[in-house]
Coordinates of C-alpha atoms in Angstrom, one line a residue:
Chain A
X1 CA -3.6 -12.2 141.6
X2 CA -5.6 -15.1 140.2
X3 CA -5.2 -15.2 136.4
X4 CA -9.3 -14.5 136.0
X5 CA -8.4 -11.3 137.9
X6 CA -5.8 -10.6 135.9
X7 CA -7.5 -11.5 133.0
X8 CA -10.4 -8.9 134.0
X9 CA -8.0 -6.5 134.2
X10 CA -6.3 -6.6 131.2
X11 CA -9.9 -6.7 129.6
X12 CA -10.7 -3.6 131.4
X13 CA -7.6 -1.6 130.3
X14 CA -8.1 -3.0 126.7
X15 CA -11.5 -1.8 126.7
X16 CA -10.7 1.6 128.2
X17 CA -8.0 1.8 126.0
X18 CA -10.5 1.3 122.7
X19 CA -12.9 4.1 124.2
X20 CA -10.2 6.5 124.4
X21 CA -9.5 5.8 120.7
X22 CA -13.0 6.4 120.2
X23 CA -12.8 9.7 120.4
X24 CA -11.4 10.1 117.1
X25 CA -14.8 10.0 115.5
X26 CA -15.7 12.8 116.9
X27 CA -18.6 15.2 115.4
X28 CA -19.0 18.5 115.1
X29 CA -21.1 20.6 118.0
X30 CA -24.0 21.6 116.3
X31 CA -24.8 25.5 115.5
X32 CA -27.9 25.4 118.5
X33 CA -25.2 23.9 121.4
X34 CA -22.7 25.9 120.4
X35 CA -22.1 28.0 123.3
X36 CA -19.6 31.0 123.7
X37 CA -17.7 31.1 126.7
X38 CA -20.0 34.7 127.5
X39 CA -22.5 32.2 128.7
X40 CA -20.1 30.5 131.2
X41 CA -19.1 33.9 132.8
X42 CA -20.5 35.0 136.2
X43 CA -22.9 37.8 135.8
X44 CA -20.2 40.4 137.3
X45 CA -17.9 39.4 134.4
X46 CA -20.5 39.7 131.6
X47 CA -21.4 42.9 132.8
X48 CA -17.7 44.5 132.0
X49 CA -17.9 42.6 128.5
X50 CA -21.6 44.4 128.3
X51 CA -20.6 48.2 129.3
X52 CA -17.9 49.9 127.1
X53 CA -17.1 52.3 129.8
X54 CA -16.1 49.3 132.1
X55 CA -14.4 46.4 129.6
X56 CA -10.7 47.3 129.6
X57 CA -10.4 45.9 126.2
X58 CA -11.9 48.8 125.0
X59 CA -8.2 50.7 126.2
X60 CA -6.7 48.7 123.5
X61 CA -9.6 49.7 121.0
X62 CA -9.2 53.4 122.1
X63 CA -5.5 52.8 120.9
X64 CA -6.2 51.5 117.7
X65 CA -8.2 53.7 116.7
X66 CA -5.2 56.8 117.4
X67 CA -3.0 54.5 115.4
X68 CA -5.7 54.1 112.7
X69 CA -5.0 57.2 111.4
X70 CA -1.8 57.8 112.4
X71 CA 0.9 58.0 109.9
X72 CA 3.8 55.5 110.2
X73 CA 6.8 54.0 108.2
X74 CA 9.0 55.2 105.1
X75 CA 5.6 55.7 103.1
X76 CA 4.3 58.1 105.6
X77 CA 1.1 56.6 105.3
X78 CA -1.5 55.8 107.7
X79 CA -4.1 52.9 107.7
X80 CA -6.9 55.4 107.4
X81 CA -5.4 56.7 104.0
X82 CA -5.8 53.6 101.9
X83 CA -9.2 51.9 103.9
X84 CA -10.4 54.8 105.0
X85 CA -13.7 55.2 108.0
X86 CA -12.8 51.8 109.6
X87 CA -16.2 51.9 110.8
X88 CA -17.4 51.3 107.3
X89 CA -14.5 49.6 105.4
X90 CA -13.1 46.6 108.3
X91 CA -17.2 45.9 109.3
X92 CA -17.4 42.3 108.9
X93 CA -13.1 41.4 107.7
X94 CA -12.5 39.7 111.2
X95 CA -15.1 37.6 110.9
X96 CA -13.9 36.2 107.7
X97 CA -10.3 35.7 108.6
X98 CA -7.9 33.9 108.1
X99 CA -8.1 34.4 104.8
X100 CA -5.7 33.0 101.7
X101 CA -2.9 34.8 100.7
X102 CA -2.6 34.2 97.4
X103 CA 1.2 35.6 97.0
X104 CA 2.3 33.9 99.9
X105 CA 0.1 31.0 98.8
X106 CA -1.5 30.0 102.1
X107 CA -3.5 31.4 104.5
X108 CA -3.0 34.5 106.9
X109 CA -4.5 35.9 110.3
X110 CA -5.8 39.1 110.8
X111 CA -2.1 40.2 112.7
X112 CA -0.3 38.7 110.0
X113 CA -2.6 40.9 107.9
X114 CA -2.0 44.1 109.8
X115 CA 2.0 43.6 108.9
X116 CA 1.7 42.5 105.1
X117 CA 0.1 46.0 105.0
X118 CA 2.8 47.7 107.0
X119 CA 5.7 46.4 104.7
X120 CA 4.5 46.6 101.5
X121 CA 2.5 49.6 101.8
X122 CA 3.7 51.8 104.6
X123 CA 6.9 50.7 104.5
X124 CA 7.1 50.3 108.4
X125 CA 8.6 47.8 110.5
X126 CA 6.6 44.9 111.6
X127 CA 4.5 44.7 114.8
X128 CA 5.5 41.9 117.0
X129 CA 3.0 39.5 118.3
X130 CA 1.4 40.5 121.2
X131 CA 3.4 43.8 121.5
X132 CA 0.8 47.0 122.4
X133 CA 0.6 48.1 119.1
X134 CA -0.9 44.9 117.5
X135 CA -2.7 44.3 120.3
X136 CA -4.4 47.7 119.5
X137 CA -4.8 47.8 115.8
X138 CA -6.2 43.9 115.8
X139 CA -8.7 45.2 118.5
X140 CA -9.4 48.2 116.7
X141 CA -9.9 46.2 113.6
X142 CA -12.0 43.5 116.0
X143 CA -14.8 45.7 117.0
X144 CA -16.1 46.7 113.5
X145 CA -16.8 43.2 113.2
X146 CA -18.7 43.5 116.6
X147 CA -22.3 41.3 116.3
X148 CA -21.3 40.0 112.6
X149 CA -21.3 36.0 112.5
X150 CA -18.1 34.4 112.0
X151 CA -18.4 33.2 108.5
X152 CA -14.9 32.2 107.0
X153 CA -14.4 32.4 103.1
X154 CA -15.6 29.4 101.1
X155 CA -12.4 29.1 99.2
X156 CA -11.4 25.8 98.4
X157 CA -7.4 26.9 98.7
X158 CA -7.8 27.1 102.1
X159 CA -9.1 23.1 102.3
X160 CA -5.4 21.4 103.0
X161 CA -5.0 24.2 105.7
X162 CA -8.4 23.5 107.1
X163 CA -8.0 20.1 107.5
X164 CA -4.2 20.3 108.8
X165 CA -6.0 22.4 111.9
X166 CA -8.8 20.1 112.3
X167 CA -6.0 17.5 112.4
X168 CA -3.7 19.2 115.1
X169 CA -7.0 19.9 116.7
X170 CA -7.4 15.9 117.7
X171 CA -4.0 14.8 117.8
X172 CA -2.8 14.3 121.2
X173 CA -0.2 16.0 122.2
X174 CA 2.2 16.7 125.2
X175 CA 2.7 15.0 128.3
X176 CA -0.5 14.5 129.1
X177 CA -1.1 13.0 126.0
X178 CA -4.5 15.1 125.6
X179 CA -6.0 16.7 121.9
X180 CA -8.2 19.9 122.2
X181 CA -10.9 17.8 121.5
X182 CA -11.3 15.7 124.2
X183 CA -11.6 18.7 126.3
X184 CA -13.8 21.4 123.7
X185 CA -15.5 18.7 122.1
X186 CA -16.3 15.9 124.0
X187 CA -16.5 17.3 127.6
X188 CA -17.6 20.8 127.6
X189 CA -19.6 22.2 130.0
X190 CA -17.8 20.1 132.3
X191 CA -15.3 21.0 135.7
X192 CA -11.7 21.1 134.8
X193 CA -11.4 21.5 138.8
X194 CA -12.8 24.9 139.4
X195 CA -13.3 26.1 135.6
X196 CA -15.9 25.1 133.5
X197 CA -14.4 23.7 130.2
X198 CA -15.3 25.8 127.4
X199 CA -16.3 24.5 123.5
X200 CA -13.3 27.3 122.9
X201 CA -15.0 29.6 120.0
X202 CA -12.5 32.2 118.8
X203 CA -15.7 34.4 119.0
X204 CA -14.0 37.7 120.8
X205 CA -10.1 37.9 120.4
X206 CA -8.4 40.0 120.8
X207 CA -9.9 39.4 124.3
X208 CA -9.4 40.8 128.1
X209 CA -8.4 37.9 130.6
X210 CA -8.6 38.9 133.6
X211 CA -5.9 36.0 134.3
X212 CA -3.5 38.0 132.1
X213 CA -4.1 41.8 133.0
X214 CA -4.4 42.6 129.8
X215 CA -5.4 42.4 125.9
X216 CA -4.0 39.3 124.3
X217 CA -4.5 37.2 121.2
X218 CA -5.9 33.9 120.2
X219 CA -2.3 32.4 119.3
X220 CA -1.4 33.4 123.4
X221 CA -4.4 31.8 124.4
X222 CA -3.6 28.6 122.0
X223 CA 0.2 28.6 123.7
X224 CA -2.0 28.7 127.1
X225 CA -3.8 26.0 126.4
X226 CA -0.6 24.0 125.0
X227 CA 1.6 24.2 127.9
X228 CA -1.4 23.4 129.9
X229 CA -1.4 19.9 128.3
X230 CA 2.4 20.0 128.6
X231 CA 2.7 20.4 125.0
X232 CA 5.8 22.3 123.7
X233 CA 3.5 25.5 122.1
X234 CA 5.3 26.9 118.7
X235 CA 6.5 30.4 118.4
X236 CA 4.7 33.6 117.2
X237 CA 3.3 33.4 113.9
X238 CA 3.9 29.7 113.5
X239 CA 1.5 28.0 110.3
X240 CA 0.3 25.7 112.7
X241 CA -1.1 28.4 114.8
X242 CA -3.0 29.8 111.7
X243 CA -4.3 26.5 110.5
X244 CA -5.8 26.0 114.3
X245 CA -7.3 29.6 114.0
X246 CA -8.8 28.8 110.5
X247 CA -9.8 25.4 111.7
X248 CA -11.7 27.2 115.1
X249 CA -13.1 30.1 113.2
X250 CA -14.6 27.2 110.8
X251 CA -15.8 25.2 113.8
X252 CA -17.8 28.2 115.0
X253 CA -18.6 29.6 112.3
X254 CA -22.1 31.3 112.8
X255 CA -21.4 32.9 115.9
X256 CA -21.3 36.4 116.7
X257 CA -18.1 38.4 117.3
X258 CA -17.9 39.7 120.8
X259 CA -14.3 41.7 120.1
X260 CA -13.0 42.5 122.5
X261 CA -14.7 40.6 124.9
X262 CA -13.5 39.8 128.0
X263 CA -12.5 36.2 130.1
X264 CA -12.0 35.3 133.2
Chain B
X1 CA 3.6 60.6 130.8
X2 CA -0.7 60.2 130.1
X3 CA -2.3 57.1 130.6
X4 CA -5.7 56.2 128.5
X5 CA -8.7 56.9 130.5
X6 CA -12.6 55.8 129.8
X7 CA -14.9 57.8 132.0
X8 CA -18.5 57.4 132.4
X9 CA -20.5 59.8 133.9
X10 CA -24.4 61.5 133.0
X11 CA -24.5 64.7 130.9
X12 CA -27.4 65.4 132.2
X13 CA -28.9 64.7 135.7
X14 CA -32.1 65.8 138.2
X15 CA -31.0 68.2 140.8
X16 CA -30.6 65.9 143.9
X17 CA -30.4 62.8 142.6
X18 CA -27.5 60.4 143.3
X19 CA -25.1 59.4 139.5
X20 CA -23.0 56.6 139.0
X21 CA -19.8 57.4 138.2
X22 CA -17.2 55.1 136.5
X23 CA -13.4 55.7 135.3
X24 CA -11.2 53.0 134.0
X25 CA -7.4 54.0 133.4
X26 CA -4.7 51.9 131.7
X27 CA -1.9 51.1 133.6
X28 CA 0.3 48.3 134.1
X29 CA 0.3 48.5 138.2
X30 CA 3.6 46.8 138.4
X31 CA 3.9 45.0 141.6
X32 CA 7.7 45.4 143.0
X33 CA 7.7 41.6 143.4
X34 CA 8.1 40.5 140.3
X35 CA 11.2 39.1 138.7
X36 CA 12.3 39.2 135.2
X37 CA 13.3 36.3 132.9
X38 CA 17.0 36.7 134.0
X39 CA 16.0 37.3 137.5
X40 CA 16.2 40.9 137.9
X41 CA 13.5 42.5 140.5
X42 CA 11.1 44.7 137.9
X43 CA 10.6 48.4 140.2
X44 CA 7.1 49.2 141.1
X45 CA 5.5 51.1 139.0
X46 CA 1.9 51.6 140.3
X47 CA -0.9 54.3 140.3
X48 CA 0.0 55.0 144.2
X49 CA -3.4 57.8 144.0
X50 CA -6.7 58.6 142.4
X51 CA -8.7 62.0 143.6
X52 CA -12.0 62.9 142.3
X53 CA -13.5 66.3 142.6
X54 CA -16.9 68.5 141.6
X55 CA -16.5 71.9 140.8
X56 CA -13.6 71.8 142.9
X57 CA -14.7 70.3 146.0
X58 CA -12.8 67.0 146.9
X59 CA -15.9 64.2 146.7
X60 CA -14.0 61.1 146.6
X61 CA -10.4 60.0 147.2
X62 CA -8.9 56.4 147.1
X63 CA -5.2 55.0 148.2
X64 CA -3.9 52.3 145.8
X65 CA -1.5 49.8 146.8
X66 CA 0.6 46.6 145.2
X67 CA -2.1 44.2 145.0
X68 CA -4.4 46.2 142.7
X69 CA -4.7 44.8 139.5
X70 CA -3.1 46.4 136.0
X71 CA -6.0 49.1 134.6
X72 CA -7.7 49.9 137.3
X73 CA -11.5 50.7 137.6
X74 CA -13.3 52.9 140.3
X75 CA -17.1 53.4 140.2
X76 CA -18.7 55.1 143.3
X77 CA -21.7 57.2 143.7
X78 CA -22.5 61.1 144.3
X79 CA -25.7 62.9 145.0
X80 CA -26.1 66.1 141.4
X81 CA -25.9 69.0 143.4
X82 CA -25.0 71.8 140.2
X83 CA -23.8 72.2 136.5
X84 CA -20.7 71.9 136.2
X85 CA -17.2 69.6 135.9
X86 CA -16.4 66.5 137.5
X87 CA -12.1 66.6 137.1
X88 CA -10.7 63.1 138.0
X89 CA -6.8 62.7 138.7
X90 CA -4.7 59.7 138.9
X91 CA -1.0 59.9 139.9
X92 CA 1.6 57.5 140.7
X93 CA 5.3 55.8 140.7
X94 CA 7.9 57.5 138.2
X95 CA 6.2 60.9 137.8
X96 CA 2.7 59.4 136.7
X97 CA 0.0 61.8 136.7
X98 CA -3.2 62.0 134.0
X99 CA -6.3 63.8 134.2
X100 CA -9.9 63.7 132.9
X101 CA -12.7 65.9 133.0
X102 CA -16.3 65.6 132.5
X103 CA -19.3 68.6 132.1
X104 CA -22.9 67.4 133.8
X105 CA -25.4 69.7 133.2
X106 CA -27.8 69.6 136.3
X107 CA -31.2 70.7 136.3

């Protein structure tokens, strides 16, 4: 190779190099793009979301709903008997978490949530992530958020937790060497070979995936997503998980809950 | 052992027209194939039948088999011919059996 050629070449990889650190600047998708993965879904598969008879996510609503009010633990207390017509009292609480915690002194999902409550005040052993029961209750609790925007609390506690999310959100990561950005930020709407690649709004977890067979939560799909880029994904319950959560919810915040929606 | 059902069908309906009819069970329809983390085989476990009946008569019938996804859903089509109770029964692997009913009132 002549040493113009080479030359070129290094210039070239040098210059591909700077626009791949480009991406760091990366702004926000404005509230008129922003585009729930509903949209991407072939008509069949909106249809199931559409008709509660047909969405199987609505099995895991059904079930949540019996464990509502059934009573559970040492306290003998069920959910119902402290927040009463879940209808009326969760309308609107998933939209608006996480929330802070302000015993624990940082912020909390809505599963996390669901187990303060059933150790402090029923006295019952903790759900595990992704297990039937807190698929159901989390569902349950979902719905009556159903059509509310997704407007997380303006509490300026939860700032250092925000930005730690946004900051996992667009660090590379894993073999790949990929962040979530480059995919949900700067290339949605694109072919990740046959998939189009969603902007990945939190808008209807706990969600169906057809993928899955079943209910799951937005930490499985975040552990989806990090293996995907070859990324070691934490465990269960990890902070990192819920600062990603409050960073997403933040992200899309005026969009409309679809709980439980369902995926391809 | 009852599995949660969702059934749709019309509570009310013209005489002689045809209904939709849709059920959705939950159920895990465990394959047979399918090892476990320490490489044991997991045993089937699968809705193996579903009969559908109106007022007693036998109107639709399906065979399931491996490759049917967990939770299945079955929506198929009959003509309202009376008032009555459309009785839907799933059984399976292990014992499995739930039922559903739902009243139409033709007319």
């Amino acid at each position: 190779m002549s040493a113009l050629a080479s030359r070129a070449a290094m210039l070239c990889a040098l210059l591909l190099l700077l626009a791949a650190d480009g991406i760091v600047a990366h702004a926000e998708i404005p509230l008129a793009e922003k585009r729930s993965g509903y949209a991407d879904m072939s008509p069949e598969n909106r249809a199931m979301q559409d008709d509660d008879t047909v969405n199987p996510g609505m099995l895991a609503v059904l079930d949540g709903e019996a464990l509502w009010g059934a009573k559970t633990g040492a306290a003998g207390r069920s959910c119902a008997d402290c927040h009463g017509d879940a209808t009326s009292s969760m309308k609107g609480v998933a939209a608006r978490y996480p929330a802070f915690d302000a015993k624990l002194g940082r912020p909390v999902d809505l599963e996390q949530r669901i187990n303060i409550c059933r150790s402090e005040h029923q006295q019952a052993q903790p759900l595990a992530y992704e297990s039937k029961d807190m698929l159901a209750l989390s569902s349950y609790v979902g719905m009556q958020s159903r059509g509310a925007p997704i407007s997380p609390a303006d509490d300026p506690r939860l700032k250092p937790f925000l930005d730690k999310g946004r900051a996992l959100f667009t660090q590379r990561q894993g073999q790949l060497n990929l962040s979530c950005s480059q995919c949900h930020d700067d290339n949605w709407g694109k072919n990740l070979a046959g998939n189009v690649m969603p902007q990945a709004h939190p808008t209807g977890y706990p969600l169906y995936r057809l993928e899955w067979q079943s209910v799951g939560s937005l930490q499985r799909r975040l552990r989806n997503c990090m293996i995907g880029v070859r990324a070691e994904p934490y465990s269960y319950g990890a902070p990192e998980y819920v600062e990603m959560e409050l960073y997403l919810m933040m992200r899309a915040r005026g969009m409309k809950i679809e709980t439980p929606a369902v995926r391809p | 052992m009852a599995a949660r059902t969702l059934i749709n069908v019309p509570k009310r309906a013209k005489r002689g027209k045809i209904i939709a009819i849709k059920t959705l069970i939950s159920h895990p329809m465990e394959n047979g194939f399918r090892h476990n983390n320490i490489g044991v085989l997991i045993p089937r476990d699968i809705i193996t039948s579903f009969v559908c009946t109106y007022n007693g008569e036998e109107i639709f019938r399906a065979t399931l088999h491996p490759a049917i996804a967990a939770n299945p859903f079955f929506t198929f089509h009959t003509v309202a011919t009376d008032s009555g109770t459309i009785a839907f029964r799933w059984t399976g692997d292990n014992g499995f059996t739930t039922e559903a009913n739902a009243d139409i009132t033709v007319e």
